Amino acid sequence: MLGVAHRERLSVVQAYRFALDLTPRQERAVLAHAGAARVAHNWALARVKAVMDQRAAERTYGTPDEHLTPTIGWSLPALHRAWNAVKADVAPWWAECSKEAFNTGLDALARALTNWSDSRSGKRAGRRVGFPRFKSRRRSTPSVRFTTGAIRVEPDRRHVVLPRLGRLKLHESARKLARRLEAGTARILSATVRRGGGRWYVSFTCAVQRDAGVPARPDATVGVDLGVTHLAALSTGEVEPNPRHLDTAARRMRRLARRMSRGVGPDRRTGRRGSKRWKRARVRLGRAHARVAHLRRDGLHKLTTRLAAEYGTIVVEDLNVAGMLANRRLARRIADAGFAELRRQLAYKTGWSGGRLVVADRWYPSSKTCSGCGAVKTKLALSERTYTCTTCGLVLDRDVNAARNLAALAVTVAGSGPETRNGRGADRKTRPRGLVAVKRQPGTAKAANTGTVPPQGRTSNHELTYAS
Ligand SMILES: [Zn+2]
């Protein structure tokens, strides 16, 4: 096309999730499949444990290694072989369920075992991963994944077809996915049916071809600070309000949580089961939680789409997620949960739009620093909603001030060479590439600079480095 620059195509893995309206019969069929997944998982786990225990016992008798009970493979094909050999005895009803159901359970176990051994050997970073545990019928989330067979969206975009389960009605239109499937820019890799927040969902994992975008203002930078009373504050001075109905939903959630804590819950020591009222309150609370999460995620999606389409550089703060979960204040917890979501969405959306995401480290005092003169306050109570600078007299909304400091942080980033660009691609399990501020070793900062920040936002005890 004339006047339109050649656009790069990106191949990304993207999920589309839709709520389902299952009939009671379909729900029973899904639960049977989820149950089959659990049976296969638990059987294979018991087998793995038995072999491990047997070998450990034999070692204590001094049995030489070559005479120990042979190990069984932990890979998915090995678990499959073991399961297929015994399924007729362990699960005589196996033919009633799709083989994909057993595959769901065995695959989950294979991955859990790999994660555990990688974590133990230090190959896997992050928190220690425990040994896989048995899945309980009461506590585990029912879910089944299909990777082969008839998986499609019906032409009316209101129904989907899955192997064995047949034609399932969607609660919402699947037009976004259907359009891509019809245009040939998406291919379904797998479909997972899962219950969450008192509802059934189907999510399609797809290989999607996307046009690489270009932000409307590639040289513009925006800082984003997530709020509690509002959704977010931007360095441009805009304060993004919370989505509609979020406050009402959050109020309802608090009320239900209160009711539940007063009810007669289960007691492990006495073996008491929870009362009917308590169970009912728990279901309602689960639904209310899901609604609050959905409303907030929806608001974040609208915000992040808009930001990624407009700005070349977006700066957010890195927060201590483990520390945040310990926070007991509900409003704060909701905001914190939204924070991880904001970063996740921005990471892949800047990847799609060709923008850049900069993550400031969690020691960067974005709230306590004056965005006008760079003075740093030693204390700033959470209740202070307005930032008042005693040095230069600046008076600004607390969160807008923080957002401005974050935006200023990106200015110190040298140029916009390829290495400072956010890596393209949807898989964001690793840390987003780009710049992060890291704590400098103590003693390297000049004493005279301590406590002040130059206007560019480079603090005395911070410097910017590339995250790999
Ligand atoms: Zn100031």
Short mmCIF file of C-alpha atoms and ligand atoms in Angstrom, two decimals:
data_model
loop_
_atom_site.label_atom_id
_atom_site.label_comp_id
_atom_site.label_asym_id
_atom_site.label_seq_id
_atom_site.Cartn_x
_atom_site.Cartn_y
_atom_site.Cartn_z
CA MET A 1 0.00 0.00 0.00
CA LEU A 2 1.21 3.48 -0.84
CA GLY A 3 2.30 5.59 2.08
CA VAL A 4 2.17 2.75 4.55
CA ALA A 5 5.49 1.57 5.86
CA HIS A 6 6.22 -2.13 5.57
CA ARG A 7 5.03 -3.85 8.71
CA GLU A 8 6.77 -6.66 10.43
CA ARG A 9 4.74 -9.73 11.36
CA LEU A 10 4.99 -11.13 14.86
CA SER A 11 4.23 -14.69 15.75
CA VAL A 12 2.94 -14.83 19.32
CA VAL A 13 1.19 -17.30 21.56
CA GLN A 14 -1.99 -15.73 22.84
CA ALA A 15 -4.88 -17.01 24.95
CA TYR A 16 -8.55 -16.27 24.38
CA ARG A 17 -10.88 -17.03 27.25
CA PHE A 18 -14.66 -17.17 27.13
CA ALA A 19 -17.26 -17.91 29.79
CA LEU A 20 -19.38 -21.01 29.16
CA ASP A 21 -23.04 -21.77 29.78
CA LEU A 22 -22.95 -25.52 30.42
CA THR A 23 -26.04 -27.67 30.74
CA PRO A 24 -26.13 -29.87 33.87
CA ARG A 25 -25.30 -32.85 31.67
CA GLN A 26 -22.31 -31.12 30.09
CA GLU A 27 -21.13 -30.02 33.50
CA ARG A 28 -21.20 -33.64 34.68
CA ALA A 29 -19.21 -34.68 31.61
CA VAL A 30 -16.57 -31.98 32.24
CA LEU A 31 -16.34 -32.95 35.90
CA ALA A 32 -15.92 -36.60 34.91
CA HIS A 33 -13.01 -35.62 32.65
CA ALA A 34 -11.46 -33.43 35.35
CA GLY A 35 -11.87 -36.37 37.75
CA ALA A 36 -10.14 -38.68 35.27
CA ALA A 37 -7.24 -36.22 35.05
CA ARG A 38 -6.97 -36.29 38.83
CA VAL A 39 -7.06 -40.10 39.00
CA ALA A 40 -4.24 -40.43 36.46
CA HIS A 41 -2.22 -37.74 38.24
CA ASN A 42 -2.65 -39.30 41.66
CA TRP A 43 -1.96 -42.82 40.46
CA ALA A 44 1.26 -41.80 38.72
CA LEU A 45 2.36 -39.73 41.71
CA ALA A 46 1.75 -42.66 44.07
CA ARG A 47 3.80 -44.88 41.74
CA VAL A 48 6.69 -42.38 41.59
CA LYS A 49 6.67 -42.05 45.37
CA ALA A 50 6.52 -45.82 45.92
CA VAL A 51 9.56 -46.39 43.71
CA MET A 52 11.48 -43.58 45.42
CA ASP A 53 10.65 -44.94 48.89
CA GLN A 54 11.51 -48.50 47.85
CA ARG A 55 14.93 -47.43 46.53
CA ALA A 56 15.62 -45.39 49.67
CA ALA A 57 14.77 -48.39 51.84
CA GLU A 58 16.92 -50.75 49.76
CA ARG A 59 19.86 -48.35 50.11
CA THR A 60 19.60 -48.53 53.88
CA TYR A 61 20.02 -52.34 53.63
CA GLY A 62 23.19 -51.73 51.67
CA THR A 63 21.84 -53.00 48.35
CA PRO A 64 24.28 -52.00 45.60
CA ASP A 65 22.93 -49.38 43.16
CA GLU A 66 22.69 -51.80 40.22
CA HIS A 67 20.35 -54.09 42.21
CA LEU A 68 17.96 -51.37 43.33
CA THR A 69 14.37 -51.35 42.09
CA PRO A 70 14.58 -49.70 38.66
CA THR A 71 13.52 -46.05 38.56
CA ILE A 72 10.50 -45.09 36.51
CA GLY A 73 10.74 -42.25 34.01
CA TRP A 74 9.33 -38.88 34.95
CA SER A 75 8.81 -37.71 31.40
CA LEU A 76 5.31 -37.48 29.96
CA PRO A 77 5.80 -40.39 27.47
CA ALA A 78 7.19 -42.59 30.27
CA LEU A 79 4.26 -41.77 32.55
CA HIS A 80 1.91 -42.47 29.63
CA ARG A 81 3.41 -45.92 29.07
CA ALA A 82 3.10 -46.74 32.76
CA TRP A 83 -0.48 -45.52 32.87
CA ASN A 84 -1.57 -47.34 29.72
CA ALA A 85 -0.25 -50.59 31.17
CA VAL A 86 -2.48 -50.35 34.24
CA LYS A 87 -5.45 -48.21 33.25
CA ALA A 88 -7.72 -51.21 32.68
CA ASP A 89 -7.21 -52.23 36.34
CA VAL A 90 -6.96 -48.80 37.97
CA ALA A 91 -9.72 -47.13 35.95
CA PRO A 92 -11.92 -49.73 34.24
CA TRP A 93 -14.13 -46.84 33.08
CA TRP A 94 -11.23 -45.25 31.20
CA ALA A 95 -12.91 -45.58 27.78
CA GLU A 96 -15.72 -43.25 28.89
CA CYS A 97 -13.33 -40.30 28.97
CA SER A 98 -11.20 -38.76 26.28
CA LYS A 99 -7.55 -39.80 26.48
CA GLU A 100 -6.85 -36.08 26.72
CA ALA A 101 -8.24 -36.14 30.25
CA PHE A 102 -5.57 -38.60 31.44
CA ASN A 103 -3.00 -36.65 29.47
CA THR A 104 -3.98 -33.49 31.39
CA GLY A 105 -3.21 -35.14 34.72
CA LEU A 106 -0.01 -36.89 33.62
CA ASP A 107 1.32 -33.75 31.93
CA ALA A 108 0.70 -31.71 35.07
CA LEU A 109 2.62 -34.29 37.09
CA ALA A 110 5.51 -34.48 34.62
CA ARG A 111 5.88 -30.71 34.73
CA ALA A 112 5.59 -30.58 38.53
CA LEU A 113 8.30 -33.23 38.89
CA THR A 114 10.60 -31.36 36.50
CA ASN A 115 10.00 -28.11 38.37
CA TRP A 116 10.77 -29.78 41.67
CA SER A 117 14.02 -31.39 40.49
CA ASP A 118 15.13 -28.22 38.64
CA SER A 119 14.42 -26.15 41.71
CA ARG A 120 16.37 -28.57 43.90
CA SER A 121 19.39 -28.60 41.61
CA GLY A 122 19.35 -24.82 41.27
CA LYS A 123 18.49 -24.92 37.56
CA ARG A 124 15.23 -23.14 38.25
CA ALA A 125 15.34 -19.66 39.78
CA GLY A 126 12.85 -18.24 42.24
CA ARG A 127 11.14 -19.70 45.25
CA ARG A 128 11.72 -23.34 46.15
CA VAL A 129 9.24 -25.65 44.46
CA GLY A 130 7.87 -28.40 46.69
CA PHE A 131 7.40 -32.04 45.73
CA PRO A 132 4.10 -32.60 43.88
CA ARG A 133 1.14 -33.37 46.10
CA PHE A 134 -1.95 -35.45 45.57
CA LYS A 135 -4.88 -33.58 44.08
CA SER A 136 -7.95 -33.58 46.26
CA ARG A 137 -11.45 -33.72 44.82
CA ARG A 138 -12.60 -30.97 47.14
CA ARG A 139 -9.71 -28.58 46.87
CA SER A 140 -8.34 -28.80 43.36
CA THR A 141 -9.72 -26.68 40.53
CA PRO A 142 -11.48 -28.94 38.03
CA SER A 143 -9.85 -28.55 34.65
CA VAL A 144 -9.22 -30.55 31.48
CA ARG A 145 -7.13 -29.66 28.44
CA PHE A 146 -7.57 -30.84 24.87
CA THR A 147 -4.69 -30.67 22.44
CA THR A 148 -5.95 -32.84 19.59
CA GLY A 149 -9.21 -33.77 17.92
CA ALA A 150 -12.17 -31.64 16.88
CA ILE A 151 -11.58 -28.24 18.49
CA ARG A 152 -13.35 -25.38 16.77
CA VAL A 153 -15.50 -22.28 17.09
CA GLU A 154 -18.89 -22.66 15.40
CA PRO A 155 -19.77 -20.18 12.61
CA ASP A 156 -22.41 -18.55 14.86
CA ARG A 157 -19.51 -17.62 17.21
CA ARG A 158 -21.74 -18.55 20.15
CA HIS A 159 -20.72 -22.21 20.44
CA VAL A 160 -17.51 -24.16 20.55
CA VAL A 161 -16.93 -27.83 19.77
CA LEU A 162 -14.56 -29.93 21.87
CA PRO A 163 -13.72 -33.66 21.65
CA ARG A 164 -16.13 -35.88 23.63
CA LEU A 165 -17.83 -32.89 25.27
CA GLY A 166 -19.42 -31.85 21.98
CA ARG A 167 -21.06 -28.52 21.30
CA LEU A 168 -20.85 -26.12 24.26
CA LYS A 169 -22.70 -22.82 24.47
CA LEU A 170 -20.65 -19.71 25.14
CA HIS A 171 -21.85 -17.05 27.52
CA GLU A 172 -20.30 -14.38 25.27
CA SER A 173 -19.44 -14.04 21.60
CA ALA A 174 -16.14 -15.50 20.41
CA ARG A 175 -15.93 -13.01 17.54
CA LYS A 176 -12.43 -11.77 18.36
CA LEU A 177 -11.00 -15.26 18.00
CA ALA A 178 -13.38 -16.28 15.17
CA ARG A 179 -12.28 -13.33 13.02
CA ARG A 180 -8.65 -14.34 13.35
CA LEU A 181 -9.39 -18.01 12.69
CA GLU A 182 -11.38 -17.11 9.56
CA ALA A 183 -8.64 -14.76 8.34
CA GLY A 184 -6.08 -17.50 8.91
CA THR A 185 -4.03 -15.40 11.32
CA ALA A 186 -4.66 -17.69 14.29
CA ARG A 187 -4.36 -21.42 14.90
CA ILE A 188 -5.71 -23.16 18.00
CA LEU A 189 -3.03 -25.12 19.85
CA SER A 190 -5.13 -26.30 22.78
CA ALA A 191 -8.39 -25.70 24.63
CA THR A 192 -8.78 -25.87 28.40
CA VAL A 193 -12.09 -26.05 30.24
CA ARG A 194 -11.80 -24.88 33.81
CA ARG A 195 -13.98 -23.72 36.67
CA GLY A 196 -13.11 -20.48 38.42
CA GLY A 197 -15.06 -18.07 40.59
CA GLY A 198 -18.20 -20.21 40.34
CA ARG A 199 -18.20 -20.19 36.52
CA TRP A 200 -16.97 -22.41 33.74
CA TYR A 201 -14.54 -21.05 31.18
CA VAL A 202 -12.90 -22.32 28.04
CA SER A 203 -9.56 -20.83 27.10
CA PHE A 204 -7.92 -21.35 23.75
CA THR A 205 -4.16 -21.16 23.46
CA CYS A 206 -3.45 -19.95 19.94
CA ALA A 207 -0.51 -19.25 17.67
CA VAL A 208 -1.36 -15.77 16.37
CA GLN A 209 0.18 -13.73 13.58
CA ARG A 210 0.07 -10.06 14.56
CA ASP A 211 1.09 -6.96 12.67
CA ALA A 212 3.94 -5.32 14.53
CA GLY A 213 2.64 -1.94 15.57
CA VAL A 214 4.29 1.42 16.00
CA PRO A 215 3.32 3.63 18.94
CA ALA A 216 1.62 6.89 17.89
CA ARG A 217 4.29 8.88 19.75
CA PRO A 218 7.45 6.76 19.68
CA ASP A 219 9.56 9.40 21.47
CA ALA A 220 7.07 10.10 24.24
CA THR A 221 7.45 8.63 27.73
CA VAL A 222 4.81 8.02 30.36
CA GLY A 223 5.17 6.97 33.99
CA VAL A 224 2.38 4.89 35.54
CA ASP A 225 1.69 4.67 39.26
CA LEU A 226 -1.00 2.26 40.39
CA GLY A 227 -3.40 3.61 42.98
CA VAL A 228 -5.86 2.42 45.57
CA THR A 229 -8.64 5.00 45.36
CA HIS A 230 -8.18 5.24 41.59
CA LEU A 231 -6.89 2.78 39.01
CA ALA A 232 -3.70 4.62 38.06
CA ALA A 233 -2.02 8.02 37.91
CA LEU A 234 -0.03 9.04 34.84
CA SER A 235 2.94 11.40 34.67
CA THR A 236 0.89 13.51 32.26
CA GLY A 237 -1.27 14.46 35.25
CA GLU A 238 -4.18 12.26 34.20
CA VAL A 239 -5.74 10.23 36.96
CA GLU A 240 -7.44 7.13 35.61
CA PRO A 241 -10.57 6.40 37.67
CA ASN A 242 -11.46 2.92 38.88
CA PRO A 243 -13.75 0.92 36.57
CA ARG A 244 -17.45 1.47 37.15
CA HIS A 245 -19.08 -0.75 39.77
CA LEU A 246 -15.70 -1.73 41.28
CA ASP A 247 -16.42 0.06 44.55
CA THR A 248 -19.84 -1.57 44.86
CA ALA A 249 -18.36 -4.99 44.14
CA ALA A 250 -15.54 -4.46 46.64
CA ARG A 251 -18.04 -3.39 49.31
CA ARG A 252 -20.10 -6.52 48.71
CA MET A 253 -16.96 -8.62 48.92
CA ARG A 254 -16.07 -7.15 52.32
CA ARG A 255 -19.59 -7.77 53.60
CA LEU A 256 -19.54 -11.42 52.49
CA ALA A 257 -16.09 -11.98 53.98
CA ARG A 258 -17.38 -10.66 57.29
CA ARG A 259 -20.40 -12.93 57.17
CA MET A 260 -18.23 -15.92 56.42
CA SER A 261 -15.85 -15.29 59.27
CA ARG A 262 -18.81 -15.22 61.66
CA GLY A 263 -20.34 -18.41 60.34
CA VAL A 264 -19.68 -21.96 61.48
CA GLY A 265 -16.73 -23.11 59.41
CA PRO A 266 -15.03 -26.49 59.25
CA ASP A 267 -12.71 -27.53 62.05
CA ARG A 268 -9.96 -30.04 61.38
CA ARG A 269 -9.33 -30.92 65.00
CA THR A 270 -12.91 -31.86 65.78
CA GLY A 271 -13.67 -33.07 62.26
CA ARG A 272 -16.58 -30.64 62.00
CA ARG A 273 -17.84 -29.87 58.54
CA GLY A 274 -18.76 -26.30 57.61
CA SER A 275 -22.43 -25.38 57.97
CA LYS A 276 -24.67 -24.99 54.93
CA ARG A 277 -24.86 -21.24 55.43
CA TRP A 278 -21.10 -21.07 55.70
CA LYS A 279 -20.68 -23.03 52.45
CA ARG A 280 -23.19 -20.81 50.70
CA ALA A 281 -21.35 -17.70 51.91
CA ARG A 282 -18.10 -19.18 50.68
CA VAL A 283 -19.50 -19.72 47.17
CA ARG A 284 -20.85 -16.16 47.12
CA LEU A 285 -17.56 -14.76 48.35
CA GLY A 286 -15.68 -16.66 45.65
CA ARG A 287 -17.96 -15.15 43.02
CA ALA A 288 -17.57 -11.66 44.47
CA HIS A 289 -13.78 -12.05 44.45
CA ALA A 290 -13.89 -13.11 40.81
CA ARG A 291 -16.08 -10.12 39.92
CA VAL A 292 -13.73 -7.61 41.55
CA ALA A 293 -10.76 -9.22 39.83
CA HIS A 294 -12.54 -9.14 36.46
CA LEU A 295 -13.59 -5.50 36.76
CA ARG A 296 -10.11 -4.45 37.67
CA ARG A 297 -8.45 -6.52 34.99
CA ASP A 298 -10.86 -5.13 32.43
CA GLY A 299 -9.99 -1.56 33.46
CA LEU A 300 -6.29 -2.39 33.28
CA HIS A 301 -6.68 -3.91 29.81
CA LYS A 302 -8.27 -0.70 28.51
CA LEU A 303 -5.53 1.41 30.10
CA THR A 304 -2.59 -0.71 28.94
CA THR A 305 -3.92 -0.99 25.38
CA ARG A 306 -4.23 2.78 25.21
CA LEU A 307 -0.77 3.40 26.70
CA ALA A 308 1.00 0.84 24.50
CA ALA A 309 -0.64 2.28 21.39
CA GLU A 310 0.41 5.82 22.24
CA TYR A 311 3.75 5.93 24.08
CA GLY A 312 7.14 4.69 22.94
CA THR A 313 8.34 4.24 26.51
CA ILE A 314 6.33 3.24 29.57
CA VAL A 315 7.86 3.26 33.06
CA VAL A 316 6.43 1.28 35.97
CA GLU A 317 7.67 0.41 39.40
CA ASP A 318 8.83 -3.02 40.47
CA LEU A 319 7.23 -4.02 43.73
CA ASN A 320 8.08 -6.65 46.26
CA VAL A 321 5.30 -9.10 45.51
CA ALA A 322 6.07 -11.49 48.37
CA GLY A 323 6.04 -8.61 50.86
CA MET A 324 2.82 -7.24 49.45
CA LEU A 325 0.89 -10.45 49.92
CA ALA A 326 1.52 -10.15 53.64
CA ASN A 327 -0.37 -6.86 53.67
CA ARG A 328 -3.70 -7.31 55.39
CA ARG A 329 -5.50 -4.25 54.11
CA LEU A 330 -7.98 -5.39 51.48
CA ALA A 331 -7.87 -2.30 49.27
CA ARG A 332 -4.09 -2.46 49.21
CA ARG A 333 -4.17 -6.15 48.35
CA ILE A 334 -6.48 -5.53 45.42
CA ALA A 335 -4.20 -2.77 44.14
CA ASP A 336 -1.17 -4.99 44.57
CA ALA A 337 -2.76 -7.85 42.69
CA GLY A 338 -3.54 -5.36 39.93
CA PHE A 339 0.06 -4.31 39.87
CA ALA A 340 1.39 -7.69 38.79
CA GLU A 341 -1.34 -7.73 36.16
CA LEU A 342 -0.42 -4.23 34.92
CA ARG A 343 3.17 -5.27 34.43
CA ARG A 344 2.23 -8.52 32.75
CA GLN A 345 -0.08 -6.76 30.29
CA LEU A 346 2.38 -3.96 29.55
CA ALA A 347 5.19 -6.44 28.98
CA TYR A 348 3.42 -8.20 26.13
CA LYS A 349 1.53 -5.21 24.78
CA THR A 350 4.68 -3.08 24.43
CA GLY A 351 6.13 -6.13 22.69
CA TRP A 352 3.28 -6.04 20.19
CA SER A 353 3.30 -2.28 19.72
CA GLY A 354 7.08 -2.00 19.38
CA GLY A 355 7.31 0.11 22.52
CA ARG A 356 9.56 -0.27 25.49
CA LEU A 357 8.83 -1.09 29.12
CA VAL A 358 11.15 0.24 31.80
CA VAL A 359 10.91 -1.24 35.28
CA ALA A 360 12.24 0.80 38.19
CA ASP A 361 13.54 -1.23 41.09
CA ARG A 362 11.63 -1.29 44.33
CA TRP A 363 14.18 0.79 46.22
CA TYR A 364 13.66 3.72 43.91
CA PRO A 365 11.83 6.29 46.12
CA SER A 366 9.28 7.37 43.51
CA SER A 367 6.71 8.48 46.08
CA LYS A 368 9.11 10.29 48.40
CA THR A 369 11.00 12.20 45.71
CA CYS A 370 9.94 15.66 44.54
CA SER A 371 9.39 15.57 40.79
CA GLY A 372 10.18 19.30 40.64
CA CYS A 373 13.52 19.73 42.41
CA GLY A 374 14.56 16.16 43.28
CA ALA A 375 14.54 16.54 47.08
CA VAL A 376 13.77 13.28 48.89
CA LYS A 377 11.57 13.15 51.96
CA THR A 378 12.59 10.74 54.68
CA LYS A 379 8.99 9.99 55.57
CA LEU A 380 5.72 10.11 53.70
CA ALA A 381 2.68 8.59 55.35
CA LEU A 382 0.30 6.61 53.14
CA SER A 383 -2.51 8.88 54.32
CA GLU A 384 -0.86 11.94 52.75
CA ARG A 385 -2.57 12.13 49.40
CA THR A 386 -0.85 15.33 48.29
CA TYR A 387 2.88 15.76 47.88
CA THR A 388 4.06 19.07 49.28
CA CYS A 389 7.75 19.86 48.77
CA THR A 390 9.37 21.85 51.55
CA THR A 391 12.36 22.70 49.34
CA CYS A 392 10.75 24.14 46.19
CA GLY A 393 7.13 24.47 47.26
CA LEU A 394 5.70 22.03 44.71
CA VAL A 395 2.18 20.83 45.53
CA LEU A 396 0.98 17.84 43.50
CA ASP A 397 -1.21 14.76 43.76
CA ARG A 398 0.90 12.12 45.48
CA ASP A 399 0.51 9.49 42.77
CA VAL A 400 0.99 11.92 39.86
CA ASN A 401 4.23 13.01 41.53
CA ALA A 402 5.34 9.37 41.73
CA ALA A 403 4.38 8.78 38.10
CA ARG A 404 6.43 11.82 37.03
CA ASN A 405 9.48 10.50 38.84
CA LEU A 406 9.09 7.19 37.06
CA ALA A 407 8.81 8.91 33.67
CA ALA A 408 11.95 10.95 34.45
CA LEU A 409 13.80 7.71 35.14
CA ALA A 410 13.51 6.72 31.48
CA VAL A 411 15.19 9.96 30.34
CA THR A 412 18.50 8.69 31.68
CA VAL A 413 18.27 5.70 29.36
CA ALA A 414 20.85 6.22 26.63
CA GLY A 415 19.48 6.43 23.10
CA SER A 416 17.02 3.91 21.78
CA GLY A 417 19.34 1.34 20.32
CA PRO A 418 18.06 -2.16 19.73
CA GLU A 419 19.34 -3.35 23.06
CA THR A 420 17.12 -0.95 24.99
CA ARG A 421 14.03 -2.10 23.14
CA ASN A 422 11.67 -4.49 24.73
CA GLY A 423 12.03 -7.97 23.28
CA ARG A 424 9.14 -8.86 21.03
CA GLY A 425 7.13 -11.97 21.76
CA ALA A 426 4.40 -12.95 24.12
CA ASP A 427 6.17 -15.35 26.40
CA ARG A 428 6.99 -13.22 29.40
CA LYS A 429 7.90 -15.73 32.04
CA THR A 430 11.31 -14.17 32.28
CA ARG A 431 11.98 -10.69 33.49
CA PRO A 432 11.08 -8.11 30.81
CA ARG A 433 14.15 -6.82 29.07
CA GLY A 434 14.91 -3.15 29.40
CA LEU A 435 16.33 -0.99 32.08
CA VAL A 436 16.01 -1.44 35.76
CA ALA A 437 17.60 0.58 38.48
CA VAL A 438 19.76 -1.50 40.77
CA LYS A 439 21.07 -0.70 44.18
CA ARG A 440 24.64 0.47 44.13
CA GLN A 441 27.13 -1.07 46.52
CA PRO A 442 27.25 0.91 49.75
CA GLY A 443 30.09 3.37 50.04
CA THR A 444 30.28 4.29 46.37
CA ALA A 445 27.93 7.28 46.64
CA LYS A 446 29.34 10.71 47.39
CA ALA A 447 28.30 11.87 50.83
CA ALA A 448 27.29 15.31 49.55
CA ASN A 449 24.72 13.78 47.20
CA THR A 450 22.99 11.63 49.73
CA GLY A 451 19.29 12.30 49.99
CA THR A 452 18.86 14.29 46.79
CA VAL A 453 17.93 13.29 43.30
CA PRO A 454 18.96 15.23 40.22
CA PRO A 455 16.00 16.20 37.98
CA GLN A 456 16.72 13.26 35.70
CA GLY A 457 15.78 10.97 38.54
CA ARG A 458 19.19 9.36 38.99
CA THR A 459 19.52 8.98 42.72
CA SER A 460 22.75 8.93 44.62
CA ASN A 461 22.53 5.31 45.56
CA HIS A 462 20.97 4.02 42.38
CA GLU A 463 22.19 3.57 38.91
CA LEU A 464 20.61 2.19 35.81
CA THR A 465 21.73 -1.07 34.34
CA TYR A 466 20.40 -3.41 31.74
CA ALA A 467 18.38 -6.34 32.89
CA SER A 468 19.20 -9.45 30.95
ZN ZN B 1 10.72 20.16 45.31
#
